[in-house]
GROMACS .gro file of C-alpha atoms in nm:
model
  290
    1MET     CA    1   1.317  -0.425   1.294
    2THR     CA    2   0.951  -0.385   1.208
    3THR     CA    3   0.835  -0.058   1.059
    4LEU     CA    4   0.496   0.067   1.181
    5GLY     CA    5   0.263   0.279   0.976
    6VAL     CA    6  -0.099   0.402   0.994
    7VAL     CA    7  -0.361   0.430   0.717
    8PHE     CA    8  -0.544   0.756   0.652
    9ARG     CA    9  -0.875   0.598   0.562
   10PRO     CA   10  -1.030   0.769   0.260
   11GLN     CA   11  -1.372   0.743   0.429
   12LEU     CA   12  -1.247   1.061   0.599
   13PRO     CA   13  -1.295   1.378   0.390
   14PRO     CA   14  -0.972   1.507   0.219
   15GLU     CA   15  -0.966   1.818   0.442
   16ARG     CA   16  -0.892   1.591   0.737
   17LEU     CA   17  -0.563   1.486   0.586
   18ARG     CA   18  -0.361   1.787   0.693
   19GLY     CA   19  -0.442   1.729   1.067
   20MET     CA   20  -0.354   1.363   1.034
   21VAL     CA   21  -0.020   1.454   0.869
   22ARG     CA   22   0.066   1.700   1.139
   23ALA     CA   23  -0.023   1.454   1.411
   24ALA     CA   24   0.193   1.186   1.242
   25ASP     CA   25   0.489   1.417   1.211
   26ASP     CA   26   0.462   1.544   1.564
   27ALA     CA   27   0.421   1.195   1.708
   28GLY     CA   28   0.717   1.055   1.515
   29LEU     CA   29   0.516   0.803   1.307
   30ALA     CA   30   0.741   0.634   1.050
   31GLU     CA   31   0.490   0.601   0.765
   32LEU     CA   32   0.141   0.728   0.670
   33TRP     CA   33  -0.032   0.521   0.402
   34LEU     CA   34  -0.308   0.635   0.165
   35TRP     CA   35  -0.550   0.445  -0.061
   36GLU     CA   36  -0.682   0.531  -0.411
   37ASP     CA   37  -1.014   0.364  -0.356
   38CYS     CA   38  -1.301   0.442  -0.598
   39PHE     CA   39  -1.464   0.679  -0.571
   40LEU     CA   40  -1.318   0.845  -0.270
   41GLU     CA   41  -0.980   1.022  -0.302
   42SER     CA   42  -0.688   1.043  -0.542
   43GLY     CA   43  -0.375   0.871  -0.412
   44ILE     CA   44  -0.123   1.089  -0.594
   45ALA     CA   45  -0.291   1.427  -0.510
   46ALA     CA   46  -0.327   1.325  -0.143
   47ALA     CA   47   0.033   1.202  -0.128
   48SER     CA   48   0.170   1.521  -0.276
   49ALA     CA   49  -0.017   1.725  -0.018
   50ALA     CA   50   0.086   1.502   0.272
   51LEU     CA   51   0.452   1.510   0.173
   52ALA     CA   52   0.446   1.890   0.142
   53TRP     CA   53   0.281   1.933   0.480
   54SER     CA   54   0.534   1.709   0.665
   55GLU     CA   55   0.897   1.740   0.740
   56ARG     CA   56   1.020   1.379   0.775
   57LEU     CA   57   0.718   1.154   0.727
   58ARG     CA   58   0.735   0.877   0.469
   59VAL     CA   59   0.411   0.854   0.266
   60GLY     CA   60   0.292   0.537   0.095
   61VAL     CA   61   0.011   0.485  -0.157
   62GLY     CA   62  -0.113   0.132  -0.144
   63LEU     CA   63  -0.236   0.106  -0.404
   64LEU     CA   64  -0.284   0.275  -0.749
   65PRO     CA   65  -0.525   0.057  -0.964
   66VAL     CA   66  -0.343   0.011  -1.301
   67PRO     CA   67  -0.664  -0.041  -1.508
   68LEU     CA   68  -0.760   0.310  -1.417
   69ARG     CA   69  -0.424   0.465  -1.515
   70ASN     CA   70  -0.201   0.504  -1.821
   71VAL     CA   71   0.145   0.375  -1.724
   72ALA     CA   72   0.319   0.689  -1.864
   73LEU     CA   73   0.106   0.919  -1.654
   74THR     CA   74   0.155   0.702  -1.341
   75THR     CA   75   0.529   0.702  -1.393
   76MET     CA   76   0.547   1.079  -1.454
   77GLU     CA   77   0.363   1.137  -1.130
   78ALA     CA   78   0.582   0.889  -0.946
   79ALA     CA   79   0.903   1.047  -1.080
   80THR     CA   80   0.785   1.390  -0.983
   81LEU     CA   81   0.716   1.289  -0.627
   82HIS     CA   82   1.044   1.108  -0.592
   83ARG     CA   83   1.235   1.410  -0.713
   84LEU     CA   84   1.044   1.654  -0.493
   85PHE     CA   85   1.055   1.439  -0.183
   86PRO     CA   86   1.359   1.202  -0.211
   87ASP     CA   87   1.348   0.889   0.005
   88ARG     CA   88   1.001   0.970   0.145
   89VAL     CA   89   0.772   0.814  -0.115
   90LEU     CA   90   0.642   0.452  -0.130
   91LEU     CA   91   0.415   0.375  -0.429
   92GLY     CA   92   0.229   0.054  -0.497
   93VAL     CA   93   0.022  -0.059  -0.792
   94GLY     CA   94  -0.231  -0.330  -0.828
   95HIS     CA   95  -0.531  -0.482  -1.002
   96GLY     CA   96  -0.784  -0.263  -0.829
   97VAL     CA   97  -1.126  -0.384  -0.728
   98GLN     CA   98  -1.274  -0.542  -1.038
   99ASP     CA   99  -1.630  -0.426  -0.980
  100TRP     CA  100  -1.503  -0.067  -0.958
  101MET     CA  101  -1.295  -0.104  -1.269
  102GLY     CA  102  -1.603  -0.233  -1.445
  103GLN     CA  103  -1.802   0.074  -1.333
  104VAL     CA  104  -1.565   0.305  -1.520
  105GLY     CA  105  -1.519   0.083  -1.826
  106ALA     CA  106  -1.164  -0.014  -1.739
  107ARG     CA  107  -1.190  -0.374  -1.635
  108ALA     CA  108  -0.920  -0.590  -1.791
  109GLU     CA  109  -0.983  -0.935  -1.927
  110SER     CA  110  -0.644  -1.048  -1.781
  111PRO     CA  111  -0.554  -0.838  -1.473
  112VAL     CA  112  -0.233  -1.033  -1.420
  113THR     CA  113  -0.108  -0.960  -1.773
  114LEU     CA  114  -0.191  -0.593  -1.734
  115LEU     CA  115  -0.015  -0.568  -1.399
  116ARG     CA  116   0.299  -0.735  -1.536
  117GLU     CA  117   0.316  -0.505  -1.838
  118HIS     CA  118   0.256  -0.201  -1.617
  119LEU     CA  119   0.524  -0.304  -1.370
  120ASP     CA  120   0.784  -0.376  -1.641
  121ALA     CA  121   0.727  -0.050  -1.813
  122MET     CA  122   0.708   0.163  -1.496
  123ARG     CA  123   1.025   0.025  -1.347
  124ALA     CA  124   1.217   0.069  -1.671
  125LEU     CA  125   1.103   0.429  -1.713
  126LEU     CA  126   1.182   0.516  -1.352
  127ALA     CA  127   1.531   0.366  -1.408
  128GLY     CA  128   1.581   0.621  -1.689
  129GLU     CA  129   1.538   0.390  -1.979
  130ARG     CA  130   1.381   0.462  -2.313
  131VAL     CA  131   1.099   0.219  -2.367
  132THR     CA  132   0.924   0.087  -2.668
  133THR     CA  133   0.675  -0.186  -2.594
  134HIS     CA  134   0.352  -0.314  -2.754
  135GLY     CA  135   0.190  -0.561  -2.517
  136ARG     CA  136  -0.163  -0.672  -2.476
  137TYR     CA  137  -0.247  -0.362  -2.270
  138VAL     CA  138   0.057  -0.131  -2.242
  139HIS     CA  139   0.173   0.047  -2.552
  140LEU     CA  140   0.473   0.288  -2.552
  141ASP     CA  141   0.665   0.412  -2.850
  142ASP     CA  142   1.009   0.551  -2.782
  143VAL     CA  143   0.908   0.697  -2.438
  144ALA     CA  144   1.153   0.822  -2.180
  145LEU     CA  145   1.115   1.053  -1.882
  146ASP     CA  146   1.287   1.388  -1.911
  147TRP     CA  147   1.311   1.407  -1.533
  148PRO     CA  148   1.359   1.054  -1.393
  149PRO     CA  149   1.455   1.016  -1.028
  150ALA     CA  150   1.820   1.041  -0.938
  151SER     CA  151   1.815   0.661  -0.873
  152ALA     CA  152   1.548   0.405  -0.957
  153PRO     CA  153   1.293   0.390  -0.674
  154ALA     CA  154   1.123   0.080  -0.553
  155VAL     CA  155   0.780   0.001  -0.705
  156TYR     CA  156   0.557  -0.209  -0.486
  157ALA     CA  157   0.262  -0.417  -0.600
  158GLY     CA  158  -0.043  -0.540  -0.412
  159ALA     CA  159  -0.166  -0.893  -0.458
  160ARG     CA  160  -0.397  -1.162  -0.312
  161GLY     CA  161  -0.403  -1.470  -0.540
  162PRO     CA  162  -0.117  -1.713  -0.599
  163ARG     CA  163  -0.047  -1.594  -0.958
  164SER     CA  164  -0.045  -1.233  -0.856
  165LEU     CA  165   0.180  -1.294  -0.553
  166ARG     CA  166   0.429  -1.483  -0.769
  167LEU     CA  167   0.418  -1.192  -1.013
  168THR     CA  168   0.510  -0.942  -0.739
  169GLY     CA  169   0.821  -1.143  -0.673
  170GLU     CA  170   0.905  -1.156  -1.042
  171ALA     CA  171   0.835  -0.797  -1.144
  172ALA     CA  172   0.798  -0.567  -0.836
  173ASP     CA  173   1.035  -0.447  -0.575
  174GLY     CA  174   0.802  -0.513  -0.278
  175THR     CA  175   0.466  -0.662  -0.199
  176ILE     CA  176   0.161  -0.516  -0.026
  177LEU     CA  177  -0.087  -0.747   0.144
  178ASP     CA  178  -0.427  -0.616   0.259
  179ALA     CA  179  -0.592  -0.661   0.594
  180SER     CA  180  -0.766  -0.987   0.487
  181VAL     CA  181  -0.441  -1.179   0.548
  182THR     CA  182  -0.370  -1.370   0.868
  183PRO     CA  183  -0.015  -1.454   0.989
  184ASP     CA  184  -0.042  -1.793   0.815
  185GLY     CA  185  -0.149  -1.607   0.502
  186VAL     CA  186   0.163  -1.388   0.524
  187ARG     CA  187   0.382  -1.702   0.543
  188ARG     CA  188   0.217  -1.844   0.235
  189ALA     CA  189   0.244  -1.516   0.051
  190ARG     CA  190   0.617  -1.491   0.133
  191GLN     CA  191   0.667  -1.837  -0.011
  192LEU     CA  192   0.487  -1.748  -0.334
  193VAL     CA  193   0.675  -1.415  -0.364
  194ASP     CA  194   1.008  -1.596  -0.316
  195GLU     CA  195   0.907  -1.856  -0.581
  196GLY     CA  196   0.847  -1.567  -0.820
  197ARG     CA  197   1.177  -1.407  -0.736
  198GLU     CA  198   1.367  -1.734  -0.782
  199SER     CA  199   1.205  -1.798  -1.117
  200ALA     CA  200   1.307  -1.448  -1.235
  201GLY     CA  201   1.659  -1.484  -1.095
  202ARG     CA  202   1.611  -1.183  -0.870
  203GLU     CA  203   1.822  -1.127  -0.554
  204GLY     CA  204   1.833  -0.879  -0.268
  205ALA     CA  205   1.565  -0.758  -0.029
  206HIS     CA  206   1.197  -0.764  -0.118
  207PRO     CA  207   0.996  -0.587   0.154
  208VAL     CA  208   0.652  -0.711   0.246
  209VAL     CA  209   0.397  -0.454   0.375
  210VAL     CA  210   0.091  -0.591   0.558
  211TYR     CA  211  -0.219  -0.405   0.668
  212LEU     CA  212  -0.365  -0.495   1.008
  213LEU     CA  213  -0.724  -0.385   1.099
  214ALA     CA  214  -0.701  -0.256   1.455
  215ALA     CA  215  -0.933  -0.090   1.706
  216THR     CA  216  -0.877   0.039   2.057
  217GLY     CA  217  -1.091   0.205   2.317
  218PRO     CA  218  -1.401   0.098   2.513
  219ASP     CA  219  -1.601  -0.014   2.206
  220ALA     CA  220  -1.308  -0.154   2.012
  221GLU     CA  221  -1.431  -0.511   1.986
  222ASN     CA  222  -1.775  -0.406   1.859
  223ARG     CA  223  -1.629  -0.174   1.595
  224LEU     CA  224  -1.378  -0.431   1.477
  225ARG     CA  225  -1.644  -0.710   1.447
  226ALA     CA  226  -1.891  -0.476   1.274
  227GLU     CA  227  -1.631  -0.391   1.004
  228LEU     CA  228  -1.526  -0.755   0.955
  229ARG     CA  229  -1.886  -0.864   0.944
  230GLY     CA  230  -1.966  -0.596   0.681
  231GLU     CA  231  -1.684  -0.729   0.464
  232GLY     CA  232  -1.788  -1.092   0.509
  233ARG     CA  233  -1.481  -1.182   0.709
  234ASP     CA  234  -1.611  -1.212   1.064
  235GLY     CA  235  -1.500  -1.521   1.251
  236ILE     CA  236  -1.172  -1.579   1.068
  237GLU     CA  237  -0.907  -1.672   1.323
  238GLY     CA  238  -0.616  -1.429   1.344
  239LEU     CA  239  -0.779  -1.151   1.144
  240GLY     CA  240  -0.775  -0.809   1.299
  241VAL     CA  241  -0.717  -0.706   1.661
  242ALA     CA  242  -0.906  -0.510   1.923
  243GLY     CA  243  -0.771  -0.407   2.253
  244ASP     CA  244  -0.496  -0.210   2.429
  245ALA     CA  245  -0.140  -0.146   2.309
  246GLU     CA  246  -0.015  -0.483   2.426
  247ALA     CA  247  -0.287  -0.668   2.234
  248VAL     CA  248  -0.215  -0.466   1.917
  249ALA     CA  249   0.162  -0.507   1.960
  250ASP     CA  250   0.122  -0.884   1.997
  251ALA     CA  251  -0.072  -0.898   1.669
  252VAL     CA  252   0.199  -0.685   1.499
  253ARG     CA  253   0.469  -0.926   1.634
  254ARG     CA  254   0.284  -1.230   1.492
  255LEU     CA  255   0.273  -1.062   1.147
  256ALA     CA  256   0.643  -0.973   1.177
  257ASP     CA  257   0.734  -1.328   1.271
  258ALA     CA  258   0.540  -1.450   0.968
  259GLY     CA  259   0.747  -1.233   0.738
  260ALA     CA  260   0.604  -0.876   0.737
  261ASP     CA  261   0.871  -0.604   0.719
  262THR     CA  262   0.615  -0.325   0.765
  263VAL     CA  263   0.286  -0.347   0.949
  264VAL     CA  264   0.042  -0.067   0.862
  265LEU     CA  265  -0.226  -0.033   1.127
  266GLN     CA  266  -0.565   0.025   0.969
  267PRO     CA  267  -0.821   0.188   1.195
  268THR     CA  268  -1.184   0.102   1.146
  269ALA     CA  269  -1.371   0.330   0.910
  270ASP     CA  270  -1.569   0.468   1.205
  271GLU     CA  271  -1.264   0.538   1.427
  272PRO     CA  272  -1.380   0.824   1.647
  273ASP     CA  273  -1.031   0.983   1.697
  274PRO     CA  274  -0.798   0.923   1.397
  275GLU     CA  275  -0.530   1.162   1.526
  276GLY     CA  276  -0.554   0.991   1.866
  277PHE     CA  277  -0.508   0.653   1.694
  278ILE     CA  278  -0.180   0.773   1.554
  279ARG     CA  279  -0.061   0.870   1.902
  280PHE     CA  280  -0.181   0.531   2.033
  281VAL     CA  281   0.042   0.362   1.773
  282THR     CA  282   0.353   0.575   1.835
  283ASP     CA  283   0.331   0.605   2.211
  284GLY     CA  284   0.170   0.269   2.301
  285VAL     CA  285   0.228   0.006   2.035
  286ALA     CA  286   0.569   0.108   1.892
  287PRO     CA  287   0.763   0.067   2.221
  288LEU     CA  288   0.629  -0.292   2.245
  289THR     CA  289   0.727  -0.409   1.895
  290PRO     CA  290   1.067  -0.525   1.781
   0.00000   0.00000   0.00000
């Protein structure tokens, strides 16, 4: 079964979040995802509010940029959310956009090394372990959480390149792929993630979350193409979808067939009716997906 989610785009002001959360809860949306993009909105603050405003909604943050964050602080925030809202939190970490990291003086010489060290420490702390480690970037001296979650939660990681994708298989509990990935890209990513898992001797499920840029309505094609063109991705076959519920559901099915466990529909930044987009997903697209 494919889980469907929707992104709350941080191009919307923070005060719009409550209405989106209420719309998602009322419509029965499974997951609402947030971004911690520079320099828009905080992922953790927004997630905390969204979880408090909803009754059953699962809230994901995909992703928290690790160069911007001390691993102890990220893990404390994660543990707090998991204890306050059990089974409703999905957190992902990643390299962050390197230009943004450079703007704040946090750009790492080796993003892959930093992400590995962050994942290892974060997963150990969330599992209730006491951690001492002195890596290239992560330094902890006899650190343990006083209030770890009741059971170790999954930590997702976002990735694009082959080394990073293998790393998510080795060191994360799930992988997040952004909207620049086609169905063929999902298949290749799955292969690389599985290679990483095999090399680390890891077994069990490893969920893959994929964003899908989607637009609906009378000007859907124009809005989709404008956004892809602005990102330098116009003309890539299989990237993004514009149209009615059947067209979007077909694109979701292609990603699911390629290996996506969750497809998060990403409206264009200029979506005129974000709450209506949620209802379009739950009432129109969801009944047509497996």
